[in-house]
Short mmCIF file of C-alpha atoms and ligand atoms in Angstrom, two decimals:
data_model
loop_
_atom_site.label_atom_id
_atom_site.label_comp_id
_atom_site.label_asym_id
_atom_site.label_seq_id
_atom_site.Cartn_x
_atom_site.Cartn_y
_atom_site.Cartn_z
CA UNK U 1078 -28.65 -4.54 -19.35
CA UNK U 1079 -28.99 -7.49 -21.69
CA UNK U 1080 -26.46 -10.32 -21.81
CA UNK U 1081 -24.37 -11.09 -24.88
CA UNK U 1082 -26.50 -14.19 -25.47
CA UNK U 1083 -29.70 -12.12 -25.43
CA UNK U 1084 -28.09 -9.62 -27.78
CA UNK U 1085 -27.17 -12.41 -30.21
CA UNK U 1086 -30.74 -13.72 -30.08
CA UNK U 1087 -32.04 -10.25 -30.87
CA UNK U 1088 -29.72 -10.00 -33.88
CA UNK U 1089 -30.83 -13.45 -35.05
CA UNK U 1090 -34.50 -12.56 -34.63
CA UNK U 1091 -34.26 -9.28 -36.52
CA UNK U 1092 -32.17 -10.73 -39.34
CA UNK U 1093 -34.60 -13.61 -39.55
CA UNK U 1094 -37.36 -11.09 -40.24
CA UNK U 1095 -35.55 -9.73 -43.30
CA UNK U 1096 -36.79 -12.83 -45.12
CA UNK U 1097 -35.54 -12.01 -48.62
CA UNK U 1098 -33.42 -14.95 -49.78
CA UNK U 1099 -29.85 -13.95 -50.58
CA UNK U 1100 -29.12 -13.23 -54.23
CA UNK U 1101 -27.64 -16.32 -55.87
CA UNK U 1102 -24.69 -16.42 -58.23
CA UNK U 1103 -22.74 -19.11 -60.06
CA UNK U 1104 -19.33 -19.91 -58.63
CA UNK U 1105 -16.69 -22.26 -60.06
CA UNK U 1106 -16.01 -25.07 -57.60
CA UNK U 1107 -12.33 -24.14 -57.52
CA UNK U 1108 -13.31 -20.68 -56.21
CA UNK U 1109 -16.02 -21.82 -53.82
CA UNK U 1110 -14.10 -22.27 -50.58
CA UNK U 1111 -15.98 -20.56 -47.74
CA UNK U 1112 -19.06 -19.83 -49.83
CA UNK U 1113 -22.59 -20.80 -48.82
CA UNK U 1114 -24.62 -23.00 -51.16
CA UNK U 1115 -27.90 -21.54 -52.35
CA UNK U 1116 -29.12 -24.75 -53.98
CA UNK U 1117 -28.95 -28.43 -53.02
CA UNK U 1118 -26.45 -30.67 -54.79
CA UNK U 1119 -27.51 -34.23 -55.63
CA UNK U 1120 -25.61 -37.41 -56.43
CA UNK U 1121 -25.27 -37.89 -60.20
CA UNK U 1122 -25.05 -41.69 -59.71
CA UNK U 1123 -24.77 -44.18 -56.89
CA UNK U 1124 -21.84 -43.82 -54.46
CA UNK U 1125 -19.90 -45.96 -54.56
CA UNK U 1126 -21.02 -46.56 -58.16
CA UNK U 1127 -20.16 -50.29 -57.83
CA UNK U 1128 -19.30 -52.72 -55.04
CA UNK U 1129 -15.88 -51.42 -54.13
CA UNK U 1130 -12.96 -53.17 -52.51
CA UNK U 1131 -11.73 -51.41 -49.39
CA UNK U 1132 -8.42 -53.30 -49.35
CA UNK U 1133 -5.65 -54.80 -51.40
CA UNK U 1134 -6.22 -58.56 -51.24
CA UNK U 1135 -8.27 -61.32 -52.80
CA UNK U 1136 -11.89 -61.34 -53.97
CA UNK U 1137 -13.45 -64.61 -52.82
CA UNK U 1138 -16.58 -66.43 -51.89
CA UNK U 1139 -16.53 -66.14 -48.13
CA UNK U 1140 -17.71 -69.74 -47.71
CA UNK U 1141 -14.64 -71.00 -49.60
CA UNK U 1142 -12.00 -68.76 -47.99
CA UNK U 1143 -12.06 -70.42 -44.58
CA UNK U 1144 -9.07 -70.62 -42.24
CA UNK U 1145 -6.50 -72.98 -43.73
CA UNK U 1146 -8.17 -73.22 -47.18
CA UNK U 1147 -6.16 -72.74 -50.37
CA UNK U 1148 -7.71 -71.15 -53.49
CA UNK U 1149 -6.24 -70.74 -56.95
CA UNK U 1150 -5.67 -67.14 -58.02
CA UNK U 1151 -6.93 -66.89 -61.62
CA UNK U 1152 -6.46 -63.18 -62.36
CA UNK U 1153 -6.35 -59.66 -60.98
CA UNK U 1154 -8.58 -56.59 -60.88
CA UNK U 1155 -7.00 -53.15 -60.75
CA UNK U 1156 -8.85 -49.97 -59.74
CA UNK U 1157 -10.65 -48.77 -62.86
CA UNK U 1158 -10.89 -52.26 -64.48
CA UNK U 1159 -14.14 -53.79 -65.64
CA UNK U 1160 -14.42 -56.74 -63.25
CA UNK U 1161 -14.18 -60.15 -64.91
CA UNK U 1162 -16.73 -62.92 -64.41
CA UNK U 1163 -16.13 -64.87 -61.23
CA UNK U 1164 -17.59 -68.15 -60.18
CA UNK U 1165 -15.64 -69.16 -57.10
CA UNK U 1166 -15.26 -72.94 -57.39
CA UNK U 1167 -11.92 -73.02 -55.61
CA UNK U 1168 -10.59 -69.84 -57.20
CA UNK U 1169 -9.99 -66.24 -56.15
CA UNK U 1170 -8.99 -62.99 -57.88
CA UNK U 1171 -6.31 -60.64 -56.70
CA UNK U 1172 -7.96 -57.22 -56.18
CA UNK U 1173 -6.67 -53.71 -55.45
CA UNK U 1174 -8.16 -51.04 -53.20
CA UNK U 1175 -10.85 -49.12 -55.08
CA UNK U 1176 -11.40 -51.85 -57.69
CA UNK U 1177 -14.84 -53.27 -58.44
CA UNK U 1178 -15.63 -56.50 -56.62
CA UNK U 1179 -16.87 -58.90 -59.33
CA UNK U 1180 -20.42 -60.27 -59.18
CA UNK U 1181 -20.13 -63.70 -57.64
CA UNK U 1182 -17.52 -62.65 -55.07
CA UNK U 1183 -18.95 -61.69 -51.70
CA UNK U 1184 -15.85 -60.69 -49.71
CA UNK U 1185 -12.33 -59.38 -49.96
CA UNK U 1186 -9.58 -60.84 -47.79
CA UNK U 1187 -6.72 -58.52 -46.91
CA UNK U 1188 -3.42 -59.57 -48.39
CA UNK U 1189 -1.98 -59.56 -44.85
CA UNK U 1190 -4.16 -62.58 -43.96
CA UNK U 1191 -3.01 -64.73 -46.89
CA UNK U 1192 0.11 -66.56 -47.99
CA UNK U 1193 0.85 -66.94 -51.64
CA UNK U 1194 2.84 -69.69 -53.27
CA UNK U 1195 2.80 -69.39 -57.07
CA UNK U 1196 -0.91 -69.03 -57.83
CA UNK U 1197 -1.97 -70.88 -54.69
CA UNK U 1198 -3.33 -68.54 -52.03
CA UNK U 1199 -3.73 -69.83 -48.50
CA UNK U 1200 -6.11 -68.09 -46.08
CA UNK U 1201 -5.29 -67.80 -42.40
CA UNK U 1202 -8.64 -66.63 -40.98
CA UNK U 1203 -12.35 -67.14 -41.36
CA UNK U 1204 -13.92 -64.80 -43.91
CA UNK U 1205 -17.22 -62.99 -43.25
CA UNK U 1206 -19.65 -62.21 -46.04
CA UNK U 1207 -19.25 -58.56 -47.23
CA UNK U 1208 -15.96 -58.17 -45.44
CA UNK U 1209 -13.97 -55.28 -47.01
CA UNK U 1210 -16.68 -54.70 -49.61
CA UNK U 1211 -18.26 -51.23 -49.68
CA UNK U 1212 -21.52 -51.97 -51.40
CA UNK U 1213 -22.89 -49.91 -54.28
CA UNK U 1214 -24.95 -46.85 -53.18
CA UNK U 1215 -24.26 -47.31 -49.46
CA UNK U 1216 -22.83 -43.76 -49.24
CA UNK U 1217 -25.42 -42.09 -51.48
CA UNK U 1218 -28.09 -43.19 -53.92
CA UNK U 1219 -28.43 -41.65 -57.37
CA UNK U 1220 -30.45 -38.42 -56.96
CA UNK U 1221 -29.98 -38.18 -53.19
CA UNK U 1222 -29.05 -34.76 -51.79
CA UNK U 1223 -25.39 -34.80 -50.78
CA UNK U 1224 -25.03 -31.09 -49.91
CA UNK U 1225 -27.91 -28.91 -48.78
CA UNK U 1226 -28.54 -25.25 -49.51
CA UNK U 1227 -27.12 -23.32 -46.59
CA UNK U 1228 -24.03 -25.55 -46.34
CA UNK U 1229 -20.73 -23.77 -46.11
CA UNK U 1230 -18.16 -25.01 -48.60
CA UNK U 1231 -15.22 -26.25 -46.56
CA UNK U 1232 -12.65 -28.65 -47.95
CA UNK U 1233 -14.78 -31.74 -47.36
CA UNK U 1234 -17.78 -30.09 -49.04
CA UNK U 1235 -15.56 -29.17 -51.99
CA UNK U 1236 -14.50 -32.81 -52.30
CA UNK U 1237 -18.15 -33.88 -52.13
CA UNK U 1238 -19.15 -31.48 -54.90
CA UNK U 1239 -16.23 -32.62 -57.03
CA UNK U 1240 -17.14 -36.27 -56.49
CA UNK U 1241 -20.60 -35.77 -57.94
CA UNK U 1242 -19.35 -33.57 -60.79
CA UNK U 1243 -20.76 -30.24 -59.54
CA UNK U 1244 -18.21 -28.02 -61.32
CA UNK U 1245 -20.35 -24.87 -61.06
CA UNK U 1246 -22.20 -24.12 -57.84
CA UNK U 1247 -25.12 -21.87 -57.10
CA UNK U 1248 -23.98 -19.90 -54.07
CA UNK U 1249 -25.34 -17.00 -52.07
CA UNK U 1250 -23.72 -13.70 -52.92
CA UNK U 1251 -21.65 -12.86 -49.83
CA UNK U 1252 -23.29 -10.04 -47.84
CA UNK U 1253 -21.72 -6.67 -48.56
CA UNK U 1254 -20.70 -5.07 -45.30
CA UNK U 1255 -20.10 -1.33 -45.32
CA UNK U 1256 -17.47 -0.16 -42.84
CA UNK U 1257 -17.42 3.44 -41.64
CA UNK U 1258 -15.03 4.61 -38.97
CA UNK U 1259 -15.78 7.77 -37.03
CA UNK U 1260 -13.88 10.16 -34.81
CA UNK U 1261 -12.19 13.55 -35.08
CA UNK U 1262 -8.89 12.11 -33.85
CA UNK U 1263 -8.57 9.41 -36.52
CA UNK U 1264 -6.31 9.71 -39.58
CA UNK U 1265 -5.76 7.19 -42.41
CA UNK U 1266 -3.19 4.61 -41.33
CA UNK U 1267 -0.82 5.50 -44.16
CA UNK U 1268 -0.69 9.07 -42.91
CA UNK U 1269 1.56 10.46 -40.16
CA UNK U 1270 -0.71 11.40 -37.27
CA UNK U 1271 -0.42 14.67 -35.42
CA UNK U 1272 0.73 14.40 -31.80
CA UNK U 1273 -2.77 13.74 -30.49
CA UNK U 1274 -4.18 11.86 -33.44
CA UNK U 1275 -4.57 8.12 -33.92
CA UNK U 1276 -4.17 6.00 -37.05
CA UNK U 1277 -7.28 4.24 -38.30
CA UNK U 1278 -6.78 0.58 -37.46
CA UNK U 1279 -10.44 -0.37 -37.03
CA UNK U 1280 -11.44 0.04 -40.65
CA UNK U 1281 -8.86 -2.51 -41.81
CA UNK U 1282 -9.22 -4.89 -38.87
CA UNK U 1283 -12.98 -4.90 -39.42
CA UNK U 1284 -12.47 -5.56 -43.12
CA UNK U 1285 -10.30 -8.56 -42.18
CA UNK U 1286 -12.98 -9.81 -39.76
CA UNK U 1287 -15.65 -9.38 -42.43
CA UNK U 1288 -13.60 -11.47 -44.85
CA UNK U 1289 -12.96 -14.12 -42.19
CA UNK U 1290 -16.72 -14.26 -41.64
CA UNK U 1291 -17.23 -14.73 -45.41
CA UNK U 1292 -18.68 -11.29 -46.13
CA UNK U 1293 -17.46 -8.70 -48.60
CA UNK U 1294 -16.11 -5.55 -46.96
CA UNK U 1295 -17.01 -2.21 -48.53
CA UNK U 1296 -14.73 0.48 -47.14
CA UNK U 1297 -16.53 3.80 -46.81
CA UNK U 1298 -13.58 5.62 -45.31
CA UNK U 1299 -13.98 7.86 -42.35
CA UNK U 1300 -16.39 10.42 -40.93
CA UNK U 1301 -15.53 13.15 -38.46
CA UNK U 1302 -17.83 13.68 -35.50
CA UNK U 1303 -20.23 16.07 -37.30
CA UNK U 1304 -23.86 15.26 -37.91
CA UNK U 1305 -23.92 16.29 -41.57
CA UNK U 1306 -20.90 14.19 -42.53
CA UNK U 1307 -22.09 11.20 -40.52
CA UNK U 1308 -25.50 11.38 -42.14
CA UNK U 1309 -24.07 11.55 -45.63
CA UNK U 1310 -21.74 8.58 -45.13
CA UNK U 1311 -24.32 6.52 -43.25
CA UNK U 1312 -26.63 7.00 -46.23
CA UNK U 1313 -23.98 5.47 -48.48
CA UNK U 1314 -23.59 2.59 -46.06
CA UNK U 1315 -27.31 1.87 -46.05
CA UNK U 1316 -27.05 0.87 -49.71
CA UNK U 1317 -25.14 -2.24 -48.64
CA UNK U 1318 -26.48 -5.30 -46.81
CA UNK U 1319 -25.04 -4.42 -43.40
CA UNK U 1320 -23.56 -1.18 -42.06
CA UNK U 1321 -20.80 -1.22 -39.44
CA UNK U 1322 -19.76 1.93 -37.67
CA UNK U 1323 -16.78 2.12 -35.39
CA UNK U 1324 -16.63 4.72 -32.65
CA UNK U 1325 -19.06 7.38 -31.55
CA UNK U 1326 -21.42 5.16 -29.57
CA UNK U 1327 -20.31 5.98 -26.02
CA UNK U 1328 -21.63 8.72 -23.74
CA UNK U 1329 -19.29 11.53 -24.84
CA UNK U 1330 -20.49 14.86 -26.15
CA UNK U 1331 -19.18 13.96 -29.64
CA UNK U 1332 -20.55 10.43 -29.72
CA UNK U 1333 -23.18 11.26 -32.32
CA UNK U 1334 -23.78 7.95 -34.08
CA UNK U 1335 -26.96 7.02 -32.22
CA UNK U 1336 -28.58 10.43 -32.51
CA UNK U 1337 -27.80 10.65 -36.24
CA UNK U 1338 -29.12 7.16 -36.83
CA UNK U 1339 -32.26 8.04 -34.89
CA UNK U 1340 -32.82 11.09 -37.08
CA UNK U 1341 -32.47 8.81 -40.07
CA UNK U 1342 -35.30 6.62 -38.78
CA UNK U 1343 -33.35 3.89 -37.01
CA UNK U 1344 -35.11 1.58 -34.60
CA UNK U 1345 -32.75 0.47 -31.82
CA UNK U 1346 -32.81 -3.05 -30.43
CA UNK U 1347 -29.96 -2.58 -27.99
CA UNK U 1348 -27.44 0.11 -27.20
CA UNK U 1349 -25.58 -1.57 -24.37
CA UNK U 1350 -24.66 -5.16 -23.61
CA UNK U 1351 -23.32 -6.53 -20.32
CA UNK U 1352 -19.90 -7.37 -21.68
CA UNK U 1353 -16.40 -6.08 -21.18
CA UNK U 1354 -14.88 -4.94 -23.42
CA UNK U 1355 -17.60 -3.71 -25.77
CA UNK U 1356 -20.40 -2.55 -23.47
CA UNK U 1357 -21.70 0.37 -25.62
CA UNK U 1358 -22.37 -1.85 -28.69
CA UNK U 1359 -25.43 -0.74 -30.64
CA UNK U 1360 -27.72 -2.68 -32.95
CA UNK U 1361 -30.46 -1.01 -34.97
CA UNK U 1362 -32.48 -1.45 -38.13
CA UNK U 1363 -32.36 1.66 -40.29
CA UNK U 1364 -34.20 1.99 -43.57
CA UNK U 1365 -34.53 -1.79 -43.68
CA UNK U 1366 -30.84 -2.47 -43.11
CA UNK U 1367 -29.07 -3.87 -40.05
CA UNK U 1368 -26.68 -1.35 -38.52
CA UNK U 1369 -24.06 -2.09 -35.87
CA UNK U 1370 -22.42 0.70 -33.92
CA UNK U 1371 -19.28 -0.82 -32.46
CA UNK U 1372 -17.28 0.97 -29.78
CA UNK U 1373 -14.12 2.49 -31.22
CA UNK U 1374 -11.51 1.07 -28.87
CA UNK U 1375 -9.91 -1.59 -31.05
CA UNK U 1376 -10.29 -4.60 -28.75
CA UNK U 1377 -13.95 -3.68 -28.16
CA UNK U 1378 -14.46 -3.41 -31.90
CA UNK U 1379 -12.97 -6.86 -32.43
CA UNK U 1380 -14.96 -8.55 -29.66
CA UNK U 1381 -18.29 -7.00 -30.60
CA UNK U 1382 -17.79 -7.93 -34.24
CA UNK U 1383 -17.25 -11.58 -33.33
CA UNK U 1384 -20.21 -11.66 -30.96
CA UNK U 1385 -22.83 -9.75 -32.96
CA UNK U 1386 -21.77 -9.03 -36.54
CA UNK U 1387 -20.40 -12.43 -37.57
CA UNK U 1388 -23.78 -14.10 -36.94
CA UNK U 1389 -25.54 -11.42 -39.00
CA UNK U 1390 -23.23 -12.20 -41.92
CA UNK U 1391 -24.01 -15.92 -41.56
CA UNK U 1392 -27.74 -15.29 -41.59
CA UNK U 1393 -27.65 -12.96 -44.58
CA UNK U 1394 -25.72 -15.65 -46.47
CA UNK U 1395 -28.57 -18.10 -46.00
CA UNK U 1396 -26.40 -20.14 -43.62
CA UNK U 1397 -27.31 -21.09 -40.08
CA UNK U 1398 -25.84 -18.81 -37.45
CA UNK U 1399 -22.62 -20.43 -36.27
CA UNK U 1400 -22.60 -20.92 -32.51
CA UNK U 1401 -19.81 -19.37 -30.48
CA UNK U 1402 -17.32 -22.22 -30.53
CA UNK U 1403 -16.47 -22.45 -26.84
CA UNK U 1404 -13.58 -24.69 -25.92
CA UNK U 1405 -13.11 -25.73 -22.31
CA UNK U 1406 -9.59 -25.35 -20.96
CA UNK U 1407 -7.89 -25.07 -17.58
CA UNK U 1408 -7.11 -21.71 -16.05
CA UNK U 1409 -3.35 -21.46 -15.54
CA UNK U 1410 -3.32 -18.50 -13.14
CA UNK U 1411 -5.76 -17.07 -10.60
CA UNK U 1412 -8.13 -14.52 -12.05
CA UNK U 1413 -9.92 -11.55 -10.49
CA UNK U 1414 -12.62 -9.71 -12.41
CA UNK U 1415 -15.56 -7.49 -11.51
CA UNK U 1416 -18.93 -9.19 -11.35
CA UNK U 1417 -21.91 -8.30 -13.45
CA UNK U 1418 -20.45 -8.44 -16.98
CA UNK U 1419 -19.31 -11.29 -19.16
CA UNK U 1420 -15.64 -10.66 -19.83
CA UNK U 1421 -13.98 -11.59 -23.09
CA UNK U 1422 -10.35 -11.19 -22.11
CA UNK U 1423 -7.42 -11.33 -24.51
CA UNK U 1424 -5.75 -14.57 -23.46
CA UNK U 1425 -3.24 -17.13 -24.52
CA UNK U 1426 -3.92 -20.85 -24.55
CA UNK U 1427 -1.29 -23.55 -24.82
CA UNK U 1428 -1.76 -27.24 -25.30
CA UNK U 1429 0.83 -29.28 -23.45
CA UNK U 1430 1.42 -32.54 -25.40
CA UNK U 1431 -1.91 -34.42 -25.60
CA UNK U 1432 -3.36 -32.56 -22.65
CA UNK U 1433 -6.21 -30.15 -22.04
CA UNK U 1434 -5.33 -26.55 -22.93
CA UNK U 1435 -4.04 -24.20 -20.28
CA UNK U 1436 -5.08 -20.57 -20.56
CA UNK U 1437 -3.86 -17.37 -18.99
CA UNK U 1438 -5.34 -13.92 -19.33
CA UNK U 1439 -2.83 -11.45 -20.74
CA UNK U 1440 -1.86 -8.29 -18.97
CA UNK U 1441 -3.53 -5.48 -20.83
CA UNK U 1442 -4.09 -1.78 -20.58
CA UNK U 1443 -7.77 -2.01 -21.43
CA UNK U 1444 -9.71 -2.08 -24.64
CA UNK U 1445 -7.34 0.17 -26.55
CA UNK U 1446 -4.48 -2.32 -26.20
CA UNK U 1447 -3.96 -3.79 -29.66
CA UNK U 1448 -0.61 -5.22 -28.55
CA UNK U 1449 -2.36 -7.47 -26.03
CA UNK U 1450 -4.60 -8.79 -28.81
CA UNK U 1451 -1.52 -9.57 -30.87
CA UNK U 1452 -0.26 -11.78 -28.00
CA UNK U 1453 -3.70 -13.37 -27.69
CA UNK U 1454 -4.80 -16.50 -29.51
CA UNK U 1455 -8.16 -16.64 -27.76
CA UNK U 1456 -10.66 -14.78 -25.61
CA UNK U 1457 -11.10 -16.08 -22.09
CA UNK U 1458 -14.80 -15.94 -21.28
CA UNK U 1459 -15.55 -15.06 -17.65
CA UNK U 1460 -19.19 -15.37 -16.65
CA UNK U 1461 -20.79 -12.38 -14.86
CA UNK U 1462 -21.23 -14.18 -11.55
CA UNK U 1463 -17.51 -15.00 -11.24
CA UNK U 1464 -15.18 -12.76 -9.29
CA UNK U 1465 -12.19 -14.70 -7.95
CA UNK U 1466 -11.41 -17.74 -10.05
CA UNK U 1467 -8.58 -19.99 -8.81
CA UNK U 1468 -6.02 -21.54 -11.13
CA UNK U 1469 -7.10 -25.03 -12.15
CA UNK U 1470 -10.74 -24.06 -12.80
CA UNK U 1471 -12.19 -25.21 -16.10
CA UNK U 1472 -13.08 -22.16 -18.18
CA UNK U 1473 -14.45 -21.55 -21.67
CA UNK U 1474 -12.42 -19.80 -24.34
CA UNK U 1475 -13.20 -18.71 -27.88
CA UNK U 1476 -10.28 -19.24 -30.20
CA UNK U 1477 -9.18 -16.47 -32.51
CA UNK U 1478 -10.20 -18.25 -35.66
CA UNK U 1479 -7.81 -16.33 -37.88
CA UNK U 1480 -4.62 -17.36 -36.08
CA UNK U 1481 -5.31 -20.71 -34.40
P1 LIG H 1919 -15.07 6.08 -29.31
O1 LIG H 1919 -15.75 4.74 -29.26
O2 LIG H 1919 -15.42 6.89 -30.48
O3 LIG H 1919 -15.27 6.81 -28.02
O4 LIG H 1919 -13.53 5.77 -29.42
C1 LIG H 1919 -12.80 5.31 -28.33
C2 LIG H 1919 -11.33 5.28 -28.63
O5 LIG H 1919 -11.09 4.27 -29.60
C3 LIG H 1919 -10.79 6.52 -29.28
O6 LIG H 1919 -10.34 7.44 -28.36
C4 LIG H 1919 -9.63 6.01 -30.09
O7 LIG H 1919 -8.49 5.95 -29.28
C5 LIG H 1919 -10.04 4.64 -30.45
N1 LIG H 1919 -10.53 4.57 -31.83
C6 LIG H 1919 -11.70 5.02 -32.29
N2 LIG H 1919 -11.82 4.80 -33.61
C7 LIG H 1919 -10.69 4.17 -33.97
C8 LIG H 1919 -10.21 3.66 -35.21
N3 LIG H 1919 -10.93 3.74 -36.32
N4 LIG H 1919 -9.00 3.07 -35.23
C9 LIG H 1919 -8.28 2.97 -34.10
N5 LIG H 1919 -8.67 3.43 -32.91
C10 LIG H 1919 -9.86 4.01 -32.83
MG1 LIG H 1920 -15.05 8.75 -31.14
#
């Protein structure tokens, strides 16, 4: 059986083969959070656009502002002012943070290192050339690329785009991810289930995961475990960029997803991964579209989405595949797991003040236990070769990105 890392590589390889660049669309900067750029953004001028003072203080010639020297303050420069002419010659100019350092001055002395008496300013330290001056274009030159296609627009990227006046961005259209739940026992969550029926939680939790991964969920509703209905609804799903199915991929008599997909021409790249929960996860290409069959038990559905579907959404957005963001923490309690599978256990991590996180696996009743996931703020990752792990061992976790 392949490992989760091999399965992720297979997904990356197959999605890489799809080639077609994502459709681009124009997005207002104010709406662009989380979107992926489809076109580079360049600097519309130098940054900073002028030699900029990094401090409140005095613009000087460094050679004149030596320790103990006194210079005459002959004016001030506020942020936004056109800087006046400056010749030095025993003078200085008061200057504010963000103001333009006048030509002729070669340093700014922090106000904290001066003493002022009327217009006489005394300097208490040696002054270095360029001190507290951020020189024109040292952050970016006019025309230089400041954000590359494929960048994800986080808050810093939004600030960068705003700085260079990119009010409208060319972004990739988020991949549309069809979600189809399956199973005879499943009823819509707003409905009262019969005594042996189950409300559909996967369709909405998957939609939330799709949104968190910056895709657009397309809810296809539900299919019962009948070939004809599955085929019909899968066909609808294959119109979108990615199709997700929940349930119907295990070994039961009514687990029909794989056989229906096969009839529809699917080529399977894996149908089991050495992970727990989530072992029966399926990945196929069908009629040119990536299809994921995720096991129906809710915790399995959640784990397999994060491991295999999230990277597919990244790649279809024209963004690099985000790595699994492992964080190393200390195991708080002894752990015993079966060998042979990588476990992704619902777990809770705490950070004692300024210390390394301490994690404990939660008690759970297996992969149907949504309540355990609600207590969890991370998955504890237990490598397949581990069996008895003593408290105090350093272990990797993956944070639940939506709640931490
Ligand atoms: P399956 O993978 O089809 O064998 O489903 C395994 C178990 O997961 C089922 O017995 C249900 O308890 C549960 N399950 C399947 N689909 C859903 C769903 N859409 N929402 C909540 N639970 C589900
Ligand atoms: Mg089922």
